[in-house]
PDB file of C-alpha atoms in Angstrom:
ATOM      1  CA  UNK A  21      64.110-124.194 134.519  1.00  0.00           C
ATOM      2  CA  UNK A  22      62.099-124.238 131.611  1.00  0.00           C
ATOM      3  CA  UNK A  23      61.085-121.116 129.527  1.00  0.00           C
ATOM      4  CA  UNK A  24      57.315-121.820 130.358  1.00  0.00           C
ATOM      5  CA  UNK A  25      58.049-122.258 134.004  1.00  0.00           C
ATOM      6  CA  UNK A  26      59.725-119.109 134.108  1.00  0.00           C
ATOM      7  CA  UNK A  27      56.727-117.735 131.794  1.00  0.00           C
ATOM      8  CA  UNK A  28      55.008-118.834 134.518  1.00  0.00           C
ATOM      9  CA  UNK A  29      56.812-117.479 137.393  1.00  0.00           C
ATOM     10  CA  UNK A  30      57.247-114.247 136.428  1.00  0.00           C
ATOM     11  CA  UNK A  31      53.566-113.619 135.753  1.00  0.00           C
ATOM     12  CA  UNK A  32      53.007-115.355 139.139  1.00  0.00           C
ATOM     13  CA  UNK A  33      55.250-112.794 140.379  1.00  0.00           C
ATOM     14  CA  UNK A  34      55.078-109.584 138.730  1.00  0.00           C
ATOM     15  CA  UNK A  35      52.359-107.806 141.074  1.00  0.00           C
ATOM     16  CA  UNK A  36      54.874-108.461 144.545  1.00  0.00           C
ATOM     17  CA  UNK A  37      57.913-107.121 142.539  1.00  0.00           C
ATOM     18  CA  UNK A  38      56.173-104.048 141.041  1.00  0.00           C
ATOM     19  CA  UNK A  39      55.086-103.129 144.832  1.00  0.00           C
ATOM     20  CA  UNK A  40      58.292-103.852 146.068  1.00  0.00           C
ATOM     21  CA  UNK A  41      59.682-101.204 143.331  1.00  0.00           C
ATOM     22  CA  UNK A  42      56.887 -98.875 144.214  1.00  0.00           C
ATOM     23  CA  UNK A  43      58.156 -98.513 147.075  1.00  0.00           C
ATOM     24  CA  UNK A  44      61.506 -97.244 146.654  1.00  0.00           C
ATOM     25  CA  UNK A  45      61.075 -95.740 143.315  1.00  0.00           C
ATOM     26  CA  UNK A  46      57.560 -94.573 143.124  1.00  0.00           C
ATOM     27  CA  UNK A  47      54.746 -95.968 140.199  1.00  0.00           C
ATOM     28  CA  UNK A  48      56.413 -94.038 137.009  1.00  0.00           C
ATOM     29  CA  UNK A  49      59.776 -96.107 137.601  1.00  0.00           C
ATOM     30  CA  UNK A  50      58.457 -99.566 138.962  1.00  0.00           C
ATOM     31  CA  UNK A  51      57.612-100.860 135.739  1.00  0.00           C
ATOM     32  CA  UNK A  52      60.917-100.578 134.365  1.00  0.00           C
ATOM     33  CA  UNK A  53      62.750-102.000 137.676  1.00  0.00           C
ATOM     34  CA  UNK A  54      60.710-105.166 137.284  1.00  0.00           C
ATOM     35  CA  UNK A  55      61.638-105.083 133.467  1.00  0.00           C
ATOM     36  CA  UNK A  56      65.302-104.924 133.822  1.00  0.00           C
ATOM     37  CA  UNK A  57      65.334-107.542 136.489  1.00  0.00           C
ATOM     38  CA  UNK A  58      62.805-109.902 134.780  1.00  0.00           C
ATOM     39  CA  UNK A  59      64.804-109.595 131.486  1.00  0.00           C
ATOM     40  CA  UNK A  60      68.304-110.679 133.801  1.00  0.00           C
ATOM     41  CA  UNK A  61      66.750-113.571 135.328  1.00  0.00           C
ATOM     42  CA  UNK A  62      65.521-115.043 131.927  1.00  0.00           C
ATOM     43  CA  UNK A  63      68.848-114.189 130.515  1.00  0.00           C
ATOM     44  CA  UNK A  64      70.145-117.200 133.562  1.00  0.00           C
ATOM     45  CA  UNK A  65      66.729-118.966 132.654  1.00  0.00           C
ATOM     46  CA  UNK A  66      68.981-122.140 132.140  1.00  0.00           C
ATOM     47  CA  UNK A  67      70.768-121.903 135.695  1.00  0.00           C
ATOM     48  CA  UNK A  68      67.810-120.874 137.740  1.00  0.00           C
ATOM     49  CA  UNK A  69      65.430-123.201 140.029  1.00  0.00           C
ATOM     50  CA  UNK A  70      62.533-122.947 141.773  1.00  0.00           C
ATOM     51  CA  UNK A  71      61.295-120.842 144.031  1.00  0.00           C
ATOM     52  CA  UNK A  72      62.475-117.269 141.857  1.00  0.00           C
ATOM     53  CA  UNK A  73      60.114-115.551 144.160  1.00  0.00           C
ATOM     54  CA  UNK A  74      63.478-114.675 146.732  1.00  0.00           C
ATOM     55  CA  UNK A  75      65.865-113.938 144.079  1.00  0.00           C
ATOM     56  CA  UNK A  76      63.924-111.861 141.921  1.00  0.00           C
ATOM     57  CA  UNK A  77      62.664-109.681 145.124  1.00  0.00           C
ATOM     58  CA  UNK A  78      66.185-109.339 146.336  1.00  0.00           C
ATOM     59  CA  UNK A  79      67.091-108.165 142.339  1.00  0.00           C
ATOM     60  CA  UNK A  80      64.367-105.334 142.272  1.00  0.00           C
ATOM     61  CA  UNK A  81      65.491-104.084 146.196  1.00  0.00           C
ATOM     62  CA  UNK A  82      69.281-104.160 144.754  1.00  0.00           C
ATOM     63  CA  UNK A  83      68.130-102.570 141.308  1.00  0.00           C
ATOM     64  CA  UNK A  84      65.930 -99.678 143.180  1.00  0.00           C
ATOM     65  CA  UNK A  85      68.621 -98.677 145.223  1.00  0.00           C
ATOM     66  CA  UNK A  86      71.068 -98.513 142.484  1.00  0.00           C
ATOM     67  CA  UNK A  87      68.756 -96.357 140.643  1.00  0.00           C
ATOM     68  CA  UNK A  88      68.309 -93.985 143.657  1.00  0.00           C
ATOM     69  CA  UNK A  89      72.169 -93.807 144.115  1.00  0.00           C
ATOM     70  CA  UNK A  90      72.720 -92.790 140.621  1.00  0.00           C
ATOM     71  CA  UNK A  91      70.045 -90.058 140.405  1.00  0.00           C
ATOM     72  CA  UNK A  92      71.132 -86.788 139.089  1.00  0.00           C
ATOM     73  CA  UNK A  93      71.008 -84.768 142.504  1.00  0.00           C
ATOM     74  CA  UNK A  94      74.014 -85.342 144.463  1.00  0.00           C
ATOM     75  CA  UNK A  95      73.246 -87.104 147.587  1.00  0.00           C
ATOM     76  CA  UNK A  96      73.561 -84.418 150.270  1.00  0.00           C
ATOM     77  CA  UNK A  97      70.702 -82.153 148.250  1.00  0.00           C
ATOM     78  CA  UNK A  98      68.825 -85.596 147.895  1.00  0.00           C
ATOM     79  CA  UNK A  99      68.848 -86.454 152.197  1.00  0.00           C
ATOM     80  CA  UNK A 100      68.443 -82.401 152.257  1.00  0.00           C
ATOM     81  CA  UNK A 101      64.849 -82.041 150.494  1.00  0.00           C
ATOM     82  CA  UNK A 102      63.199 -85.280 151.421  1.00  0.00           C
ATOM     83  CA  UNK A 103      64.329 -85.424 154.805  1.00  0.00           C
ATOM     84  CA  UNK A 104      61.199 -85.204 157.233  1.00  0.00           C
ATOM     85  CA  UNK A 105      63.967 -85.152 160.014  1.00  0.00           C
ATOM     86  CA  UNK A 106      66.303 -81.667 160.301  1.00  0.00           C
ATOM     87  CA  UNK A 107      69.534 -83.994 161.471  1.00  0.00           C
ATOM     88  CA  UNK A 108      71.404 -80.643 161.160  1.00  0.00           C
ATOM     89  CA  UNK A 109      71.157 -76.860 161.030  1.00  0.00           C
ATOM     90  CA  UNK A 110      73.724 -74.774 159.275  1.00  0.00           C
ATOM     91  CA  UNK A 111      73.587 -70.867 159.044  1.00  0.00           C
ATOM     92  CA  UNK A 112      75.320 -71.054 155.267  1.00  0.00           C
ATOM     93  CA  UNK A 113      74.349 -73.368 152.188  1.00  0.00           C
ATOM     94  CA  UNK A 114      77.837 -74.664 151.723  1.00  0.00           C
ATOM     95  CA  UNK A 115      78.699 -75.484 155.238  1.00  0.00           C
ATOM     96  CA  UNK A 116      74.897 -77.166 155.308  1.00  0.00           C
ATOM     97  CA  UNK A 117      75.747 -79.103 152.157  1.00  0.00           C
ATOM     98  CA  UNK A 118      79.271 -80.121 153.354  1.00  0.00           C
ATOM     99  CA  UNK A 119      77.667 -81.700 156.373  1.00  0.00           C
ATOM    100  CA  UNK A 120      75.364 -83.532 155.055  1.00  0.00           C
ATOM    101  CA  UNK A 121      77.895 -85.199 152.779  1.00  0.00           C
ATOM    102  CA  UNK A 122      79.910 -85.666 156.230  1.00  0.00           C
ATOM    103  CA  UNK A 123      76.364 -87.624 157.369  1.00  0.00           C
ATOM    104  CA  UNK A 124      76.151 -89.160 154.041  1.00  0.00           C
ATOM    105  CA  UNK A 125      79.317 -90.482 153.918  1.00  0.00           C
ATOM    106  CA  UNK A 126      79.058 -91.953 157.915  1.00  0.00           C
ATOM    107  CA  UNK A 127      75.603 -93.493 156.696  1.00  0.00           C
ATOM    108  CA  UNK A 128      77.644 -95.374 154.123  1.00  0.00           C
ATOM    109  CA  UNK A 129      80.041 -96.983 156.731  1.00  0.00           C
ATOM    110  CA  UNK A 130      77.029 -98.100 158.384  1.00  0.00           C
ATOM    111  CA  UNK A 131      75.570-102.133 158.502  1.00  0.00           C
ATOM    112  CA  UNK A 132      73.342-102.762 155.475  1.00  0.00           C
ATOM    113  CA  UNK A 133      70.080-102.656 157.583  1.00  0.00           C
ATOM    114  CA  UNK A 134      70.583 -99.354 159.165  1.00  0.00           C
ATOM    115  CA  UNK A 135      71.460 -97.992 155.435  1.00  0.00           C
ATOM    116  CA  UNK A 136      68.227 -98.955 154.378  1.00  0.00           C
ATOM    117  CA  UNK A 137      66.040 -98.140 157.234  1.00  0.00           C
ATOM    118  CA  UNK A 138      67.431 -94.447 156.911  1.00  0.00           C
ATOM    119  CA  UNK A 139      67.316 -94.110 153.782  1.00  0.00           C
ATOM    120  CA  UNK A 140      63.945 -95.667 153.160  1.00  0.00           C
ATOM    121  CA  UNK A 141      62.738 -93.237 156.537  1.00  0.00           C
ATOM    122  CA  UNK A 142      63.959 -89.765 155.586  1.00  0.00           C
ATOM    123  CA  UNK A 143      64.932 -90.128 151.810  1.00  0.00           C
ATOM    124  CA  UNK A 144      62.252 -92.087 150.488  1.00  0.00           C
ATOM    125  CA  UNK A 145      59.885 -90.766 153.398  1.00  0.00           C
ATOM    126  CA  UNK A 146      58.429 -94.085 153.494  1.00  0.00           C
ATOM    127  CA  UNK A 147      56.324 -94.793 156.426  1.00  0.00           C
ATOM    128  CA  UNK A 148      57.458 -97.270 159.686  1.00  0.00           C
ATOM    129  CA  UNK A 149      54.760 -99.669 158.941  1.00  0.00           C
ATOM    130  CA  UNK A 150      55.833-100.173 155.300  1.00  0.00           C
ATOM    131  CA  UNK A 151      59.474-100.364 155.932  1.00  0.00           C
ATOM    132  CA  UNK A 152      58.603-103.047 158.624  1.00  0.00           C
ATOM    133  CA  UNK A 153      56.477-104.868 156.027  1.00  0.00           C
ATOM    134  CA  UNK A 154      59.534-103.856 153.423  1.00  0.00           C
ATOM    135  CA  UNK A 155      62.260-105.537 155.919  1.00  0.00           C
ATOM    136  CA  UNK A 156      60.400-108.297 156.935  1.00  0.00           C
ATOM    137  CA  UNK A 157      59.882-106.930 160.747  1.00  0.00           C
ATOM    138  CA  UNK A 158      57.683-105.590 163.225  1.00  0.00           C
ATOM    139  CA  UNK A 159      57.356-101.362 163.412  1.00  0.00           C
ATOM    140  CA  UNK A 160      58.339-101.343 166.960  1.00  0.00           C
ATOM    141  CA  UNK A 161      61.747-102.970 165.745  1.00  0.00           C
ATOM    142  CA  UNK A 162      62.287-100.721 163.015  1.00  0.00           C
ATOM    143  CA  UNK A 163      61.505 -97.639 165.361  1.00  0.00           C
ATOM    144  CA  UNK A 164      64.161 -98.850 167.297  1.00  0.00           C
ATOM    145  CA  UNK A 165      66.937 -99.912 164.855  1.00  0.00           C
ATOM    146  CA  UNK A 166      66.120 -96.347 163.167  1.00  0.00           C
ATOM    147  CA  UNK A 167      66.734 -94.633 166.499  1.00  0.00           C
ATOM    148  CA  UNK A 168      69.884 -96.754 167.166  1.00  0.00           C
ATOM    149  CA  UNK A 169      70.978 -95.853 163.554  1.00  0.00           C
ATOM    150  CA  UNK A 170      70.359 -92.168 164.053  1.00  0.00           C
ATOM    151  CA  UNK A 171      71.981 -91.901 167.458  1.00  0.00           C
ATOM    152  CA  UNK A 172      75.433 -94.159 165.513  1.00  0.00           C
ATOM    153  CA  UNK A 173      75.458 -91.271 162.941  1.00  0.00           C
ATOM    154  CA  UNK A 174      75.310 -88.381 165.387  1.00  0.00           C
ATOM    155  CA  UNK A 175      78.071 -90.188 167.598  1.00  0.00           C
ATOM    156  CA  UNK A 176      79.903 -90.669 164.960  1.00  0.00           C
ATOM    157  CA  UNK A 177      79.534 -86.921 163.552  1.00  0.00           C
ATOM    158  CA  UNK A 178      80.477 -85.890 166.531  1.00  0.00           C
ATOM    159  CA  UNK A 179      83.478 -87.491 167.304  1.00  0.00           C
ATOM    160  CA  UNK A 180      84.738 -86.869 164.136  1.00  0.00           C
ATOM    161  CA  UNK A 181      84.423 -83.090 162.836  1.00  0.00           C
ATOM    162  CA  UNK A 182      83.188 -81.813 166.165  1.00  0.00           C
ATOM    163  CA  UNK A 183      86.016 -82.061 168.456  1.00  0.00           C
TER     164      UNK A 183
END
């Protein structure tokens, strides 16, 4: 690919990737999501074809979610103060934290979709109908793949630290 095609491309693209980023990171962050992955795909300029449009949507998803991951809040107070769901109830802070890195940690061991959907549902608090538009699916799907995924992580709880 040639550096005006990319030129080209990436102003083609740059309004679908920054809403893309907007919606895992918020507005404040987007910009520099679509920066950092912009500035990677020119570095493979030379390697790259067309479409970009895939790749480069795929880059900013995978670059979000790093960024949430490595956030300064570990990820139990994260799921505990965005959460619109209360998955659990504890009586003390430190058993309340310790399951919810016990939830965490199941929600890790989980397929890539169901990840996503929960984490885009109750730690982003992002809406059905934009995950469905996010995901590429209809909202009645994702209602039901989130309510499979939360029904997998409180089987799995359950069957291991509440027996």
């Amino acid at each position: 690919m040639t550096q005006e095609e990319f030129r080209n491309e990436a102003k083609r693209m740059r309004p679908q990737l920054l809403q893309t980023a907007r919606r895992y990171v918020g507005t404040d962050a987007a910009e520099d999501m679509v920066q950092d992955v912009l500035l990677r795909l020119w570095q493979m300029c030379d390697e790259l074809h067309l479409p970009l449009e895939g790749l480069a949507v795929v880059l900013v998803r995978n670059r979000c979610i790093d960024s949430l991951r490595r956030r300064s809040l570990p990820r139990a107070e994260r799921w505990q103060q965005s959460s619109e769901d209360v998955l659990l109830t504890a009586t003390e802070s430190g058993e309340q934290t310790e399951r919810l890195e016990r939830v965490m940690a199941i929600i890790e061991r989980m397929p890539p979709l169901q990840q996503t959907i929960l984490r885009l549902r109750h730690i982003e608090g992002m809406e059905m109908r934009d995950i469905a538009s996010l995901v590429g699916s209809n909202e009645v799907a994702i209602r039901k793949a989130l309510s499979r995924a939360r029904q997998t992580v409180r089987q799995q709880y359950l069957k291991k630290y509440e027996q």
